[in-house]
Amino acid sequence: MSEEKNKDNWPLWEVFTQPKSGKPHEHAGSLHAPDKEMALQNARDTYARRNEGVSIWVVESKYITASTPEDMGPFFDPANDKPYRHPQFYSVPRAVKKRS
Amino acid sequence: MENQEKLDEFQARIDAGEKIEPKDWMPERYRQQLIRMMSQHAHSEIVGMLPEGNWIERAPSLKRKLVLLAKVQDEAGHGLYLYSATETLGIDRSELVDQYLYGSAKYSSIFNYPTMTYADICAIGWLVDGAAIVNQTMLARSSYGPYSRANVRICKEESFHKKQGYEMLAKMADGTPEQQKMAQDSVNRWWWPSLMMFGPHDSDSPNSAELIKWQVKLKTNDELRQHFVDRMVMEAEAIGVSLPDPDLEYNEETGHWDFGDIPWDEFWNVVKGNGVMNRERMKARRNAHENGEWVREAATEYARKQKLSQEKAS
């Protein structure tokens, strides 16, 4: 994207809202704003008009590094060959029974 | 680049009901169709603020002013969600706005009709937002992740729009003879245009088959239109307004309401830019954009100064 073409656009920000305390922040969408204060303000106006959040994070999109879809297989592969990380891997005697 | 193998793989993902995310591989045509459709949807939300904004000052009570203000603010929000979602396809916001204000991008023809009385605001809420919900509920299940999520968000707000319109229309239809006449007159004028909102007949809709194959849309224009008619007939009966179509008749066999011929000549005329309000709407949008330049400049300048003073303080 050339500078010229982008001249009217403020930086892009990603918005994350936390629906209530104790819940994780979730991606809500994105917006343009000239700085972080205004990004936060715009995020409140755009993505939380109906109590969608008790907390908002904004982060400039360019600072997000993401895995690529092509990575999908190999990148997450190591999880599959370590079944011993899961409790189902282990067999134990069924001795521990709850008595009623 | 777009070999058959990749296309098949893409189609298989779609058929399996998977969502496509911004960084996933997608056919160029899929990307272009989405940009066209999503930006058109965004432009429509934005231009939709005009016919209603026109009535904020003249709404009959403080309550109705508040409701209308909130509704217009929501439309702006919907436009923003959709622009953001469209940008994930690799197109710049300013380019989308340019195509809209100075290029050939379209918006929904429904907004090229004038709002002549306050009853029109009621009818728009009921019919136009009612039609929009039918469409957007379907689009909330669209195959493109960001579009689907934007529509989920929109639907949550849209049902307030429809309900406030229906409530007001019901009140009017139950009011003085004058109010009843106003309500009926506005329904008469908005009924056919709201049926046209679903687009041309399936047989005349060049994009439909492709969009359905890719699950961008899940139902055809005619299917959605029928769903809308079935619903609205019941809702009209419930508040005692009549729909201006002598051919409306319940079909025992299909379980649906049959309806008369849609005046398509008028539809195409409005699409081509000859509606009552086409020129005025575009003029108002361009004015808003150009005369709002100073606001954007001021915000940029404010941000620059804030940054400077923070740097000095540290």
PDB file of N, CA and C in Angstrom, chain B residues 208-263:
ATOM      1  N   SER B 208     -26.230 -14.178  -8.187  1.00  0.00           N
ATOM      2  CA  SER B 208     -26.787 -15.056  -7.160  1.00  0.00           C
ATOM      3  C   SER B 208     -26.181 -16.464  -7.131  1.00  0.00           C
ATOM      4  N   ALA B 209     -26.157 -17.127  -8.291  1.00  0.00           N
ATOM      5  CA  ALA B 209     -25.735 -18.523  -8.320  1.00  0.00           C
ATOM      6  C   ALA B 209     -24.322 -18.661  -7.756  1.00  0.00           C
ATOM      7  N   GLU B 210     -23.457 -17.759  -8.191  1.00  0.00           N
ATOM      8  CA  GLU B 210     -22.062 -17.818  -7.750  1.00  0.00           C
ATOM      9  C   GLU B 210     -21.962 -17.571  -6.240  1.00  0.00           C
ATOM     10  N   LEU B 211     -22.717 -16.576  -5.761  1.00  0.00           N
ATOM     11  CA  LEU B 211     -22.660 -16.240  -4.338  1.00  0.00           C
ATOM     12  C   LEU B 211     -23.195 -17.379  -3.479  1.00  0.00           C
ATOM     13  N   ILE B 212     -24.174 -18.090  -4.007  1.00  0.00           N
ATOM     14  CA  ILE B 212     -24.734 -19.210  -3.249  1.00  0.00           C
ATOM     15  C   ILE B 212     -23.781 -20.402  -3.283  1.00  0.00           C
ATOM     16  N   LYS B 213     -23.154 -20.619  -4.417  1.00  0.00           N
ATOM     17  CA  LYS B 213     -22.183 -21.706  -4.525  1.00  0.00           C
ATOM     18  C   LYS B 213     -21.091 -21.519  -3.462  1.00  0.00           C
ATOM     19  N   TRP B 214     -20.703 -20.281  -3.254  1.00  0.00           N
ATOM     20  CA  TRP B 214     -19.659 -19.984  -2.275  1.00  0.00           C
ATOM     21  C   TRP B 214     -20.214 -19.727  -0.873  1.00  0.00           C
ATOM     22  N   GLN B 215     -21.518 -19.869  -0.736  1.00  0.00           N
ATOM     23  CA  GLN B 215     -22.157 -19.679   0.567  1.00  0.00           C
ATOM     24  C   GLN B 215     -21.946 -18.278   1.145  1.00  0.00           C
ATOM     25  N   VAL B 216     -21.693 -17.330   0.237  1.00  0.00           N
ATOM     26  CA  VAL B 216     -21.663 -15.930   0.694  1.00  0.00           C
ATOM     27  C   VAL B 216     -23.099 -15.566   1.052  1.00  0.00           C
ATOM     28  N   LYS B 217     -24.012 -15.982   0.171  1.00  0.00           N
ATOM     29  CA  LYS B 217     -25.443 -15.919   0.457  1.00  0.00           C
ATOM     30  C   LYS B 217     -25.936 -17.341   0.629  1.00  0.00           C
ATOM     31  N   LEU B 218     -26.914 -17.528   1.521  1.00  0.00           N
ATOM     32  CA  LEU B 218     -27.400 -18.888   1.719  1.00  0.00           C
ATOM     33  C   LEU B 218     -28.772 -19.114   1.112  1.00  0.00           C
ATOM     34  N   LYS B 219     -29.420 -18.008   0.743  1.00  0.00           N
ATOM     35  CA  LYS B 219     -30.735 -18.149   0.129  1.00  0.00           C
ATOM     36  C   LYS B 219     -30.845 -17.215  -1.062  1.00  0.00           C
ATOM     37  N   THR B 220     -31.756 -17.517  -1.966  1.00  0.00           N
ATOM     38  CA  THR B 220     -31.903 -16.679  -3.157  1.00  0.00           C
ATOM     39  C   THR B 220     -32.780 -15.465  -2.842  1.00  0.00           C
ATOM     40  N   ASN B 221     -32.714 -14.472  -3.722  1.00  0.00           N
ATOM     41  CA  ASN B 221     -33.523 -13.258  -3.559  1.00  0.00           C
ATOM     42  C   ASN B 221     -35.012 -13.599  -3.401  1.00  0.00           C
ATOM     43  N   ASP B 222     -35.490 -14.483  -4.260  1.00  0.00           N
ATOM     44  CA  ASP B 222     -36.922 -14.809  -4.228  1.00  0.00           C
ATOM     45  C   ASP B 222     -37.320 -15.563  -2.964  1.00  0.00           C
ATOM     46  N   GLU B 223     -36.433 -16.423  -2.479  1.00  0.00           N
ATOM     47  CA  GLU B 223     -36.731 -17.139  -1.230  1.00  0.00           C
ATOM     48  C   GLU B 223     -36.859 -16.158  -0.066  1.00  0.00           C
ATOM     49  N   LEU B 224     -35.925 -15.221  -0.009  1.00  0.00           N
ATOM     50  CA  LEU B 224     -35.937 -14.245   1.078  1.00  0.00           C
ATOM     51  C   LEU B 224     -37.176 -13.356   0.986  1.00  0.00           C
ATOM     52  N   ARG B 225     -37.499 -12.977  -0.251  1.00  0.00           N
ATOM     53  CA  ARG B 225     -38.642 -12.090  -0.469  1.00  0.00           C
ATOM     54  C   ARG B 225     -39.930 -12.782  -0.003  1.00  0.00           C
ATOM     55  N   GLN B 226     -40.056 -14.060  -0.329  1.00  0.00           N
ATOM     56  CA  GLN B 226     -41.258 -14.804   0.068  1.00  0.00           C
ATOM     57  C   GLN B 226     -41.369 -14.878   1.600  1.00  0.00           C
ATOM     58  N   HIS B 227     -40.236 -15.132   2.236  1.00  0.00           N
ATOM     59  CA  HIS B 227     -40.195 -15.201   3.696  1.00  0.00           C
ATOM     60  C   HIS B 227     -40.681 -13.876   4.298  1.00  0.00           C
ATOM     61  N   PHE B 228     -40.215 -12.792   3.705  1.00  0.00           N
ATOM     62  CA  PHE B 228     -40.571 -11.444   4.157  1.00  0.00           C
ATOM     63  C   PHE B 228     -42.080 -11.191   3.978  1.00  0.00           C
ATOM     64  N   VAL B 229     -42.593 -11.512   2.799  1.00  0.00           N
ATOM     65  CA  VAL B 229     -44.019 -11.280   2.532  1.00  0.00           C
ATOM     66  C   VAL B 229     -44.880 -12.067   3.527  1.00  0.00           C
ATOM     67  N   ASP B 230     -44.552 -13.333   3.720  1.00  0.00           N
ATOM     68  CA  ASP B 230     -45.337 -14.168   4.640  1.00  0.00           C
ATOM     69  C   ASP B 230     -45.421 -13.534   6.025  1.00  0.00           C
ATOM     70  N   ARG B 231     -44.302 -13.002   6.450  1.00  0.00           N
ATOM     71  CA  ARG B 231     -44.232 -12.395   7.782  1.00  0.00           C
ATOM     72  C   ARG B 231     -45.010 -11.101   7.871  1.00  0.00           C
ATOM     73  N   MET B 232     -44.812 -10.265   6.842  1.00  0.00           N
ATOM     74  CA  MET B 232     -45.397  -8.929   6.878  1.00  0.00           C
ATOM     75  C   MET B 232     -46.920  -8.970   6.765  1.00  0.00           C
ATOM     76  N   VAL B 233     -47.447  -9.944   6.021  1.00  0.00           N
ATOM     77  CA  VAL B 233     -48.901 -10.053   5.903  1.00  0.00           C
ATOM     78  C   VAL B 233     -49.511 -10.235   7.296  1.00  0.00           C
ATOM     79  N   MET B 234     -48.888 -11.097   8.077  1.00  0.00           N
ATOM     80  CA  MET B 234     -49.395 -11.330   9.436  1.00  0.00           C
ATOM     81  C   MET B 234     -49.267 -10.080  10.292  1.00  0.00           C
ATOM     82  N   GLU B 235     -48.128  -9.424  10.170  1.00  0.00           N
ATOM     83  CA  GLU B 235     -47.899  -8.251  11.023  1.00  0.00           C
ATOM     84  C   GLU B 235     -48.814  -7.091  10.625  1.00  0.00           C
ATOM     85  N   ALA B 236     -49.093  -6.972   9.333  1.00  0.00           N
ATOM     86  CA  ALA B 236     -50.002  -5.911   8.868  1.00  0.00           C
ATOM     87  C   ALA B 236     -51.402  -6.164   9.417  1.00  0.00           C
ATOM     88  N   GLU B 237     -51.842  -7.420   9.334  1.00  0.00           N
ATOM     89  CA  GLU B 237     -53.165  -7.779   9.844  1.00  0.00           C
ATOM     90  C   GLU B 237     -53.291  -7.443  11.325  1.00  0.00           C
ATOM     91  N   ALA B 238     -52.231  -7.733  12.058  1.00  0.00           N
ATOM     92  CA  ALA B 238     -52.274  -7.555  13.510  1.00  0.00           C
ATOM     93  C   ALA B 238     -52.503  -6.102  13.915  1.00  0.00           C
ATOM     94  N   ILE B 239     -52.067  -5.145  13.088  1.00  0.00           N
ATOM     95  CA  ILE B 239     -52.242  -3.740  13.477  1.00  0.00           C
ATOM     96  C   ILE B 239     -53.263  -3.035  12.595  1.00  0.00           C
ATOM     97  N   GLY B 240     -53.896  -3.783  11.703  1.00  0.00           N
ATOM     98  CA  GLY B 240     -54.972  -3.211  10.898  1.00  0.00           C
ATOM     99  C   GLY B 240     -54.532  -2.238   9.815  1.00  0.00           C
ATOM    100  N   VAL B 241     -53.380  -2.489   9.193  1.00  0.00           N
ATOM    101  CA  VAL B 241     -53.070  -1.734   7.968  1.00  0.00           C
ATOM    102  C   VAL B 241     -53.165  -2.715   6.796  1.00  0.00           C
ATOM    103  N   SER B 242     -53.490  -2.183   5.633  1.00  0.00           N
ATOM    104  CA  SER B 242     -53.585  -3.100   4.499  1.00  0.00           C
ATOM    105  C   SER B 242     -52.382  -2.912   3.597  1.00  0.00           C
ATOM    106  N   LEU B 243     -52.053  -3.964   2.869  1.00  0.00           N
ATOM    107  CA  LEU B 243     -50.903  -3.909   1.966  1.00  0.00           C
ATOM    108  C   LEU B 243     -51.432  -3.656   0.549  1.00  0.00           C
ATOM    109  N   PRO B 244     -50.779  -2.776  -0.182  1.00  0.00           N
ATOM    110  CA  PRO B 244     -51.331  -2.301  -1.459  1.00  0.00           C
ATOM    111  C   PRO B 244     -51.143  -3.289  -2.605  1.00  0.00           C
ATOM    112  N   ASP B 245     -51.631  -4.495  -2.444  1.00  0.00           N
ATOM    113  CA  ASP B 245     -51.470  -5.479  -3.508  1.00  0.00           C
ATOM    114  C   ASP B 245     -52.745  -6.322  -3.592  1.00  0.00           C
ATOM    115  N   PRO B 246     -53.567  -6.062  -4.619  1.00  0.00           N
ATOM    116  CA  PRO B 246     -54.841  -6.783  -4.744  1.00  0.00           C
ATOM    117  C   PRO B 246     -54.640  -8.276  -4.994  1.00  0.00           C
ATOM    118  N   ASP B 247     -53.435  -8.662  -5.419  1.00  0.00           N
ATOM    119  CA  ASP B 247     -53.191 -10.070  -5.744  1.00  0.00           C
ATOM    120  C   ASP B 247     -52.707 -10.897  -4.562  1.00  0.00           C
ATOM    121  N   LEU B 248     -52.554 -10.265  -3.408  1.00  0.00           N
ATOM    122  CA  LEU B 248     -52.092 -11.012  -2.234  1.00  0.00           C
ATOM    123  C   LEU B 248     -53.108 -12.084  -1.882  1.00  0.00           C
ATOM    124  N   GLU B 249     -52.665 -13.324  -1.844  1.00  0.00           N
ATOM    125  CA  GLU B 249     -53.607 -14.397  -1.555  1.00  0.00           C
ATOM    126  C   GLU B 249     -52.880 -15.582  -0.950  1.00  0.00           C
ATOM    127  N   TYR B 250     -53.462 -16.141   0.078  1.00  0.00           N
ATOM    128  CA  TYR B 250     -52.814 -17.285   0.717  1.00  0.00           C
ATOM    129  C   TYR B 250     -52.949 -18.521  -0.178  1.00  0.00           C
ATOM    130  N   ASN B 251     -51.852 -19.174  -0.378  1.00  0.00           N
ATOM    131  CA  ASN B 251     -51.832 -20.349  -1.236  1.00  0.00           C
ATOM    132  C   ASN B 251     -51.778 -21.603  -0.361  1.00  0.00           C
ATOM    133  N   GLU B 252     -52.929 -22.291  -0.284  1.00  0.00           N
ATOM    134  CA  GLU B 252     -53.022 -23.471   0.597  1.00  0.00           C
ATOM    135  C   GLU B 252     -51.980 -24.515   0.237  1.00  0.00           C
ATOM    136  N   GLU B 253     -51.717 -24.620  -1.058  1.00  0.00           N
ATOM    137  CA  GLU B 253     -50.822 -25.665  -1.519  1.00  0.00           C
ATOM    138  C   GLU B 253     -49.387 -25.449  -1.043  1.00  0.00           C
ATOM    139  N   THR B 254     -48.908 -24.205  -1.232  1.00  0.00           N
ATOM    140  CA  THR B 254     -47.509 -23.942  -0.889  1.00  0.00           C
ATOM    141  C   THR B 254     -47.354 -23.525   0.564  1.00  0.00           C
ATOM    142  N   GLY B 255     -48.442 -23.059   1.162  1.00  0.00           N
ATOM    143  CA  GLY B 255     -48.335 -22.563   2.533  1.00  0.00           C
ATOM    144  C   GLY B 255     -47.725 -21.166   2.591  1.00  0.00           C
ATOM    145  N   HIS B 256     -47.654 -20.507   1.429  1.00  0.00           N
ATOM    146  CA  HIS B 256     -47.105 -19.140   1.366  1.00  0.00           C
ATOM    147  C   HIS B 256     -48.143 -18.186   0.790  1.00  0.00           C
ATOM    148  N   TRP B 257     -47.851 -16.895   0.941  1.00  0.00           N
ATOM    149  CA  TRP B 257     -48.709 -15.880   0.335  1.00  0.00           C
ATOM    150  C   TRP B 257     -48.221 -15.582  -1.076  1.00  0.00           C
ATOM    151  N   ASP B 258     -49.136 -15.709  -2.044  1.00  0.00           N
ATOM    152  CA  ASP B 258     -48.803 -15.287  -3.413  1.00  0.00           C
ATOM    153  C   ASP B 258     -48.960 -13.781  -3.491  1.00  0.00           C
ATOM    154  N   PHE B 259     -48.114 -13.154  -4.283  1.00  0.00           N
ATOM    155  CA  PHE B 259     -48.251 -11.698  -4.411  1.00  0.00           C
ATOM    156  C   PHE B 259     -48.124 -11.268  -5.870  1.00  0.00           C
ATOM    157  N   GLY B 260     -48.516 -10.010  -6.116  1.00  0.00           N
ATOM    158  CA  GLY B 260     -48.589  -9.506  -7.492  1.00  0.00           C
ATOM    159  C   GLY B 260     -47.227  -9.184  -8.084  1.00  0.00           C
ATOM    160  N   ASP B 261     -47.265  -8.664  -9.314  1.00  0.00           N
ATOM    161  CA  ASP B 261     -46.021  -8.350 -10.023  1.00  0.00           C
ATOM    162  C   ASP B 261     -45.331  -7.129  -9.431  1.00  0.00           C
ATOM    163  N   ILE B 262     -44.049  -7.267  -9.229  1.00  0.00           N
ATOM    164  CA  ILE B 262     -43.259  -6.155  -8.697  1.00  0.00           C
ATOM    165  C   ILE B 262     -42.944  -5.181  -9.841  1.00  0.00           C
ATOM    166  N   PRO B 263     -43.129  -3.888  -9.608  1.00  0.00           N
ATOM    167  CA  PRO B 263     -42.870  -2.920 -10.696  1.00  0.00           C
ATOM    168  C   PRO B 263     -41.369  -2.762 -10.977  1.00  0.00           C
TER     169      PRO B 263
END
